Coordinates of C-alpha atoms and ligand atoms in Angstrom, one line a residue:
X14 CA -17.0 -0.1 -29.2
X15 CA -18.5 -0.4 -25.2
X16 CA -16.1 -0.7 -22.8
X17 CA -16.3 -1.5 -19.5
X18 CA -13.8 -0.1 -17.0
X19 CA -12.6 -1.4 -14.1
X20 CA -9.6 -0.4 -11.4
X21 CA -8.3 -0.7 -8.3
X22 CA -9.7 -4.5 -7.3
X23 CA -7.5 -4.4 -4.7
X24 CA -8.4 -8.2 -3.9
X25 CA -7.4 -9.4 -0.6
X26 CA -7.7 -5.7 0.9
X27 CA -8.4 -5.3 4.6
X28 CA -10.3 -2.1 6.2
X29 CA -8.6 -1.4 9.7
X30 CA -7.9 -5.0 10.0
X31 CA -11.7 -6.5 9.3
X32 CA -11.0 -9.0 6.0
X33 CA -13.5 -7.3 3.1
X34 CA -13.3 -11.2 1.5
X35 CA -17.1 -11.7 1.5
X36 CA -17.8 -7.9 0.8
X37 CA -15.1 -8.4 -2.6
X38 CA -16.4 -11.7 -3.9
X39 CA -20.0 -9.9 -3.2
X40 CA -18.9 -6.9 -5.3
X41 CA -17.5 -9.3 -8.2
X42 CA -20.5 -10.9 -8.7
X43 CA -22.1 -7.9 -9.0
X44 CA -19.7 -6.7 -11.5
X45 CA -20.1 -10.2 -13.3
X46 CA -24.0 -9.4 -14.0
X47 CA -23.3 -5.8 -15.2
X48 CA -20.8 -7.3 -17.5
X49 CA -23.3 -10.0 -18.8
X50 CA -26.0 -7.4 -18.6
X51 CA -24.3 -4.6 -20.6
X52 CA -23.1 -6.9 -23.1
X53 CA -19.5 -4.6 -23.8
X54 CA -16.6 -5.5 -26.3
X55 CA -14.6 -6.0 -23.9
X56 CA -13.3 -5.3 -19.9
X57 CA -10.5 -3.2 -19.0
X58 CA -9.0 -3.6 -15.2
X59 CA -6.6 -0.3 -15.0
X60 CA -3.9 -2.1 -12.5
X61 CA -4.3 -2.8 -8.6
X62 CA -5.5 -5.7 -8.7
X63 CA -4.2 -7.4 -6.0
X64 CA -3.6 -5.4 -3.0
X65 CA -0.4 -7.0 -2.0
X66 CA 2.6 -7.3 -4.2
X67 CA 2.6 -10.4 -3.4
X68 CA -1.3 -11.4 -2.6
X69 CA -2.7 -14.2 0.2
X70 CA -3.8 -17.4 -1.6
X71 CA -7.1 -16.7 -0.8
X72 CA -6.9 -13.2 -3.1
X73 CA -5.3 -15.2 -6.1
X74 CA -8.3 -17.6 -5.9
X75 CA -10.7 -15.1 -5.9
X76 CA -9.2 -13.5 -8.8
X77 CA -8.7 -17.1 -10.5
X78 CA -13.0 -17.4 -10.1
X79 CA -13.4 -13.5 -11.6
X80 CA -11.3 -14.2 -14.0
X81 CA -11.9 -17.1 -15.4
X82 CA -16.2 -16.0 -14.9
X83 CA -15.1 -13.4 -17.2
X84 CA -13.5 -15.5 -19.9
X85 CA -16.7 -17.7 -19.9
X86 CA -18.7 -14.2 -20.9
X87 CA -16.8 -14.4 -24.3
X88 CA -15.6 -11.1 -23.8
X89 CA -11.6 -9.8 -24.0
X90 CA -10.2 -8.7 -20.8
X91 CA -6.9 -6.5 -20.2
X92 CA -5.3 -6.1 -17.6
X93 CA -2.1 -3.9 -16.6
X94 CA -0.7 -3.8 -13.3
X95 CA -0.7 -1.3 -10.9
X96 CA 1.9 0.2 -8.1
X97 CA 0.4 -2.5 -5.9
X98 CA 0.7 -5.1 -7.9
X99 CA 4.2 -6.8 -8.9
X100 CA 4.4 -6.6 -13.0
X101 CA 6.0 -10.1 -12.9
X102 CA 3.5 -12.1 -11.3
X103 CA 0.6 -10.2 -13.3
X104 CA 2.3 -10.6 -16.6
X105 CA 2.7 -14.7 -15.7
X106 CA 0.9 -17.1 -17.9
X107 CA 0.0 -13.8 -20.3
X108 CA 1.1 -14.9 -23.4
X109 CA -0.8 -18.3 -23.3
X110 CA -3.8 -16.6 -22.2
X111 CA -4.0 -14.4 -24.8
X112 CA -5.5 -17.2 -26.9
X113 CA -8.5 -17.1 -24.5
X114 CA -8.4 -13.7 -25.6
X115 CA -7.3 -12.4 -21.9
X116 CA -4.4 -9.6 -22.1
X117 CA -2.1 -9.0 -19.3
X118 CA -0.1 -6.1 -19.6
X119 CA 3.8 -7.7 -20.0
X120 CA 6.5 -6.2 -17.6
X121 CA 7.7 -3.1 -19.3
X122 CA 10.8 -3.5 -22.1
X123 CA 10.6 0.0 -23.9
X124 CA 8.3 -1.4 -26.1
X125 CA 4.1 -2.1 -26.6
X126 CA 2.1 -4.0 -29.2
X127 CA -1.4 -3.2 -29.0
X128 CA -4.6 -5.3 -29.2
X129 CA -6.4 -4.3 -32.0
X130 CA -10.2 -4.9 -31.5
X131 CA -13.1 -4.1 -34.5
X132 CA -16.3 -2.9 -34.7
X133 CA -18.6 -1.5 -37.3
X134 CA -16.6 1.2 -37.6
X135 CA -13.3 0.0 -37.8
X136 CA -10.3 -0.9 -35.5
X137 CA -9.2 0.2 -32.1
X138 CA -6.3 -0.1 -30.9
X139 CA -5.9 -0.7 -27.2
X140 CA -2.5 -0.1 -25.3
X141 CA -1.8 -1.8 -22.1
X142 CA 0.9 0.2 -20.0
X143 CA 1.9 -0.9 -16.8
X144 CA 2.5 1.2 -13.8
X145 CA 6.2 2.6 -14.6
X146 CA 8.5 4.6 -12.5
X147 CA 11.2 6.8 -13.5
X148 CA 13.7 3.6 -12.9
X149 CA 11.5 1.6 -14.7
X150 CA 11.1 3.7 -18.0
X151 CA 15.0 4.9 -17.8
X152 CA 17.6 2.1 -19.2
X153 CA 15.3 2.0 -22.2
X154 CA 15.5 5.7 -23.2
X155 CA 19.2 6.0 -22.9
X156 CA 19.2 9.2 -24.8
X157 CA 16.6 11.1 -22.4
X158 CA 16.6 12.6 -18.8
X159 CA 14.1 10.4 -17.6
X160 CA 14.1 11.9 -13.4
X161 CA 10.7 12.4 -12.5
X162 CA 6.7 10.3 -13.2
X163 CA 5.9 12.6 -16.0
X164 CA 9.3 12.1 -18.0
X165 CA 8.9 8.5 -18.2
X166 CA 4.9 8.4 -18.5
X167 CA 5.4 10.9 -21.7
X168 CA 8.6 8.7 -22.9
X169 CA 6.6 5.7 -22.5
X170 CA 3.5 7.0 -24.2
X171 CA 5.5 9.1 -27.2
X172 CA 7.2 5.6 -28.0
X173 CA 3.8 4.0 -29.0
X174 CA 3.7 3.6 -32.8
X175 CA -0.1 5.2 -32.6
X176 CA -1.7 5.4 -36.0
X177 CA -4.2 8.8 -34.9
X178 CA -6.3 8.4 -37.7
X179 CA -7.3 5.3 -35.7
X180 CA -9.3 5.5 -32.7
X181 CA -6.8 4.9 -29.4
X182 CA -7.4 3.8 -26.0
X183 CA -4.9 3.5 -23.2
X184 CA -4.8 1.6 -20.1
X185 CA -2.7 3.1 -17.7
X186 CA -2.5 3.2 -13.6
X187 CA -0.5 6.8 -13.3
X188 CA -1.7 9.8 -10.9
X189 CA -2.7 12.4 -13.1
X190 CA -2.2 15.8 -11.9
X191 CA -5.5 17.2 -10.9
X192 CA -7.3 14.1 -9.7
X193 CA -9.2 14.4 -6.7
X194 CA -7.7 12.0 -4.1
X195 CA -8.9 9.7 -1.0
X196 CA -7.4 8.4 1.7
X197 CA -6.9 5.3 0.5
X198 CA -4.3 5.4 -2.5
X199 CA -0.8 5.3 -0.8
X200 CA 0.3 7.9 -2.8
X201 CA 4.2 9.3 -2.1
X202 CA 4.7 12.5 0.1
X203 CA 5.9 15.0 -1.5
X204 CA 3.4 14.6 -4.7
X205 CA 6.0 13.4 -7.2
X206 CA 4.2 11.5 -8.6
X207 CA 2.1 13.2 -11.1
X208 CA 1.9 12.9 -14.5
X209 CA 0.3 16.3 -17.1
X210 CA -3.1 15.0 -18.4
X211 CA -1.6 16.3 -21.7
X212 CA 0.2 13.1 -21.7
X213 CA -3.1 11.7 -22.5
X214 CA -4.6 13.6 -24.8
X215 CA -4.0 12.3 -27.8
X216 CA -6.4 8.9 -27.0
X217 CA -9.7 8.7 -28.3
X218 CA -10.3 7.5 -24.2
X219 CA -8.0 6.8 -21.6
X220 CA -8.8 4.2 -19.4
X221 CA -7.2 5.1 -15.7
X222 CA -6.4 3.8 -12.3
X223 CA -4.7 4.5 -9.3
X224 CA -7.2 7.6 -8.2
X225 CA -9.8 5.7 -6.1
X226 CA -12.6 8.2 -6.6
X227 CA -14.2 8.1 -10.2
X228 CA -14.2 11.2 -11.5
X229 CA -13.0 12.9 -15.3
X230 CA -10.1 15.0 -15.4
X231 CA -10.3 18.5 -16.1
X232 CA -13.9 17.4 -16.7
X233 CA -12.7 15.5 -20.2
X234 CA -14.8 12.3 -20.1
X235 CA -11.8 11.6 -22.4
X236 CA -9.4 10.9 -19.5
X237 CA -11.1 9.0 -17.1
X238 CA -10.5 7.3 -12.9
X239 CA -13.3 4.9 -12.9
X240 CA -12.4 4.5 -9.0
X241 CA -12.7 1.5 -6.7
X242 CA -15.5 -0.7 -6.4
X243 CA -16.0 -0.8 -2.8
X244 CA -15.0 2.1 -0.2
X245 CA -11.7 1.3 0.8
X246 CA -11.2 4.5 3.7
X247 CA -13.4 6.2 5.7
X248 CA -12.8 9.3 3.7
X249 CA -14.7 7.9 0.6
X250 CA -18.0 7.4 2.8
X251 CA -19.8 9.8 0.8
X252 CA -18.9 8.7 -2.6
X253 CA -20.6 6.0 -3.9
X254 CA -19.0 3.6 -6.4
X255 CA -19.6 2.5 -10.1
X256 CA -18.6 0.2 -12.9
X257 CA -17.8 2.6 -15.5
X258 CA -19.4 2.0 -18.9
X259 CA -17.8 4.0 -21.9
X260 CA -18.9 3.6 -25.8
X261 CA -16.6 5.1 -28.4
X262 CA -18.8 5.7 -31.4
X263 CA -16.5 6.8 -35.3
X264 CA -13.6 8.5 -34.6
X265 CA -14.4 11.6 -32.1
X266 CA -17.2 10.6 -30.2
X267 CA -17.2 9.3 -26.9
X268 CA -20.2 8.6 -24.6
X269 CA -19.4 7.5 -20.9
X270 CA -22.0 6.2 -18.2
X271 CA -21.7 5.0 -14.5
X272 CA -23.9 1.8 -13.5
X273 CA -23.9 1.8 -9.4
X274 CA -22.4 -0.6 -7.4
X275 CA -24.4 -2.0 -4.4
X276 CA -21.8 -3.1 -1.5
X277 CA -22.9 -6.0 1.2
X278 CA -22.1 -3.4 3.5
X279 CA -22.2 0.1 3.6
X280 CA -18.9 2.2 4.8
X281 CA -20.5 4.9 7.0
X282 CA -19.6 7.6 10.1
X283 CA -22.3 8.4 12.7
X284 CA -21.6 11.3 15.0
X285 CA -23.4 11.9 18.0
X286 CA -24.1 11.1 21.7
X287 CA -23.2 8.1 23.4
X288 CA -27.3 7.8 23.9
X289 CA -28.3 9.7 20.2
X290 CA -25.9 6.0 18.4
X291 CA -27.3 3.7 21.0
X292 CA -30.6 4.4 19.5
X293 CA -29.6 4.0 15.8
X294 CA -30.5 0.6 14.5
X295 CA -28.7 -2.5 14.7
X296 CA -26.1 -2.1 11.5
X297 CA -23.4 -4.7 9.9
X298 CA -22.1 -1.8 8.5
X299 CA -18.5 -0.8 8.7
X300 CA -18.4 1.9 11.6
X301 CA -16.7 5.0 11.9
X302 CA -18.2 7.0 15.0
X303 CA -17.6 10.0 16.2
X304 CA -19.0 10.5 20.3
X305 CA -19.3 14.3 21.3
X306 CA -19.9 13.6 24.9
X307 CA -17.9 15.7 27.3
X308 CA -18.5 12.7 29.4
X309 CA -16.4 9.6 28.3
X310 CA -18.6 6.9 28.5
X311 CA -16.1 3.7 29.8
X312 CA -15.7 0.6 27.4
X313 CA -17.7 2.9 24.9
X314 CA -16.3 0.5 22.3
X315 CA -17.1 -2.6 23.8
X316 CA -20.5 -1.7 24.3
X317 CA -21.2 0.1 21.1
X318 CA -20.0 -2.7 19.1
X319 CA -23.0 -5.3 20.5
X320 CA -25.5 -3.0 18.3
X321 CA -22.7 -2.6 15.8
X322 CA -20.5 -5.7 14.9
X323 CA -18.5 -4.0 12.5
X324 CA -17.5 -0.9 14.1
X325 CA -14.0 0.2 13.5
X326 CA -13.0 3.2 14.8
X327 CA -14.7 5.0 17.4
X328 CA -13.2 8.5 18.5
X329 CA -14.4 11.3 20.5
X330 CA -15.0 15.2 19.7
X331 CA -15.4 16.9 22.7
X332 CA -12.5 19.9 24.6
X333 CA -10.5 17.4 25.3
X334 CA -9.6 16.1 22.2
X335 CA -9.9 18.8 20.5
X336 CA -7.6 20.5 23.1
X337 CA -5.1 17.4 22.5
X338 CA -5.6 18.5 18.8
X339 CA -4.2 21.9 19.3
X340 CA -1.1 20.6 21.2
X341 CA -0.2 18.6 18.4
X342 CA -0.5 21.2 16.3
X343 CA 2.6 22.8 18.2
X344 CA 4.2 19.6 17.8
X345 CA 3.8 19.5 13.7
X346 CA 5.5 22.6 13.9
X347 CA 8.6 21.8 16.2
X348 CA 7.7 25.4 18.0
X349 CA 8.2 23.6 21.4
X350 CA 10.3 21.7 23.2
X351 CA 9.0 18.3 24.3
X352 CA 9.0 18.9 27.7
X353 CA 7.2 22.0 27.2
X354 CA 4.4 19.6 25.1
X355 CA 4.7 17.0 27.7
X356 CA 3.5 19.9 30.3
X357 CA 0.6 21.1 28.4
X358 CA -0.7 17.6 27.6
X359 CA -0.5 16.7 31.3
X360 CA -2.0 19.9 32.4
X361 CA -5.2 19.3 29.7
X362 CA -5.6 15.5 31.0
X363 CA -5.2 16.2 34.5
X364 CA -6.3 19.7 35.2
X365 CA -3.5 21.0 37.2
X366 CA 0.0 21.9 36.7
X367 CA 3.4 19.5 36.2
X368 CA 5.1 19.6 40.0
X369 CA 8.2 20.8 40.0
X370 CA 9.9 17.6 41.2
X371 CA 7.8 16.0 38.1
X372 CA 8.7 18.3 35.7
X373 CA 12.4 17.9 37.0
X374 CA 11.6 13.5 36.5
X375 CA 10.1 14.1 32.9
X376 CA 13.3 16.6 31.6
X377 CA 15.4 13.8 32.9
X378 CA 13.4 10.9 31.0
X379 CA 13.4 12.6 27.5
X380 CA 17.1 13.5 27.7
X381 CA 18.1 9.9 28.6
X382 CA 15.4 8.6 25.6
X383 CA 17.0 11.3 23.2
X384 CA 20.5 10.6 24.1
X385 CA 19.7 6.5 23.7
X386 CA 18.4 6.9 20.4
X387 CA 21.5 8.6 19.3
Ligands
MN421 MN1 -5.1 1.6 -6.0

């Protein structure tokens, strides 16, 4: 039984603001010729597939042409939705398509039927489950203390009527404890989150998203992020993305693959001089850049972006900023009173000390701000 395994579409996506339309529908043809070109039982998309709960037109359209592209391979498709996606929207239409043999995971009601798929040697069964929460999971396990991710991820999974002697494969969009995150997830403060990869164990493969970095956890191909197909942060420049490609053999035995993706445009940060980037090539790509200049060049943006289009973010690392970064360090750590932050910034911009009669103005301001906003 191949598998391919897809997450995290996140269709309709923007990167600081610049639309990634033409780099998605570039990266879903792509993904169309793998599929066609790999030839798998079917295509699992583990949840985020829309960005927005509740996406622009233009993302449902594109969907509508992957989609339907899909369907015209022959091949089964399920889908589950993910924390970004509303359950209700994804789940519309599902029972209907299932005769075009295109699954949508249903909104969650305590309860899962599988898709059962067969090869030569024998059945799989294939279990969609949404992205729950504790509130989600709770008013159908009356009897249990469902309070935290992994007590309704385990309640979910222990109510599925699995046969074992059968091989298993989830779909889930949960944050398994140990995955190695980006900066791109949206993942709650706190990390409450997680979910034991125990939970998962007992599937012949688990089929996960939500993590945007493809890895294995606990280096079990059996649990498996296949992460996004584009770079969705400037954290994940570095790591380059893949269709994941996984073939479960008799009962046991697993074999997983990666098949690269090629984006339209690269996600990349350049560091350097003002002069060292204005003599890197003209690039579409999207631009982080990092300027070590003591010397601020002005409109350093403006200029930069005639050689690169698609720069996004342009910063500097030099003893100012850094300087800046170790007063709000102090500031993290509530050590000082704003005034006293106030001072050191304005010392650090402006080389001299606060006047008195200034320092006198800016205690003044903050008390009237803080009183206002109580
Ligand atoms: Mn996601």
């Amino acid at each position: 039984m191949k598998l391919i395994h897809l997450s995290d579409l996140h269709i309709g996506k923007k990167l600081r603001e610049m639309s990634l339309a033409e780099d998605q529908r570039h990266i879903l043809g792509q993904i169309l010729r793998i599929v066609s070109q790999e030839d798998p039982d079917c295509v699992i998309i583990a949840g985020d597939i829309y960005d927005r709960s509740a996406p622009p037109a233009e993302a449902v359209a594109m969907f509508d042409d992957f989609l339907t592209s899909l369907a015209e391979l022959g091949k089964p498709v399920m889908l589950i939705s993910g924390n970004h996606d509303s359950p209700e929207r994804i789940a519309f239409g599902g029972r209907i398509m299932e005769k075009r043999g295109v699954y949508f995971s249903p909104v969650y009601s305590g309860k899962i039927a599988p898709v059962t798929l067969s090869d030569e040697y024998g059945e799989v069964d294939f279990w969609l489950l949404p992205f729950v929460r504790p509130a989600t999971v709770r008013p159908f396990f009356e009897d249990s203390q469902i309070n935290t991710y992994n007590d309704a991820v385990s309640a979910a999974v222990g109510a599925l009527e699995l046969d074992s002697s059968r091989r298993n494969v989830i779909a889930a969009h949960q944050f398994v404890t140990g995955a190695y995150c980006c900066d791109s997830e949206e993942i709650s403060v706190g990390g409450t989150e997680n979910v034991d990869a125990g939970i998962f164990e007992k599937f012949d493969y688990a089929a996960l998203g939500h993590i945007h970095n493809p890895q294995n956890i606990g280096g079990d191909p059996r649990i498996r992020y296949c992460g996004t197909p584009l770079k969705y942060s400037f954290s994940e420049a570095k790591r380059d993305k893949s269709v994941t490609v996984a073939e479960l053999g008799e009962k046991g035995s697993l074999t997983v693959r990666e098949v690269p993706l090629e984006p339209l445009h690269e996600v990349r940060e350049l560091r350097g001089s003002f002069e060292e980037i204005w003599q890197e090539p003209y690039s579409e790509d999207f631009l982080h850049i990092v300027l070590t200049d003591e010397e601020e060049t002005p409109d350093a943006l403006g200029k930069l972006r005639v050689r690169f289009p698609a720069l996004l973010h342009l910063e500097y690392d030099n003893r100012r900023t850094r300087a800046i970064g170790a007063v709000s360090e102090g500031a993290q750590t509530g050590e000082k009173l704003p005034s006293e932050l106030f001072a050191e910034f304005y010392e650090l911009r402006n080389g001299q000390e606060l006047t008195e009669e200034q320092q006198g103005f800016i205690e003044e301001l903050i008390k009237e701000i803080w009183e206002e906003e109580e």
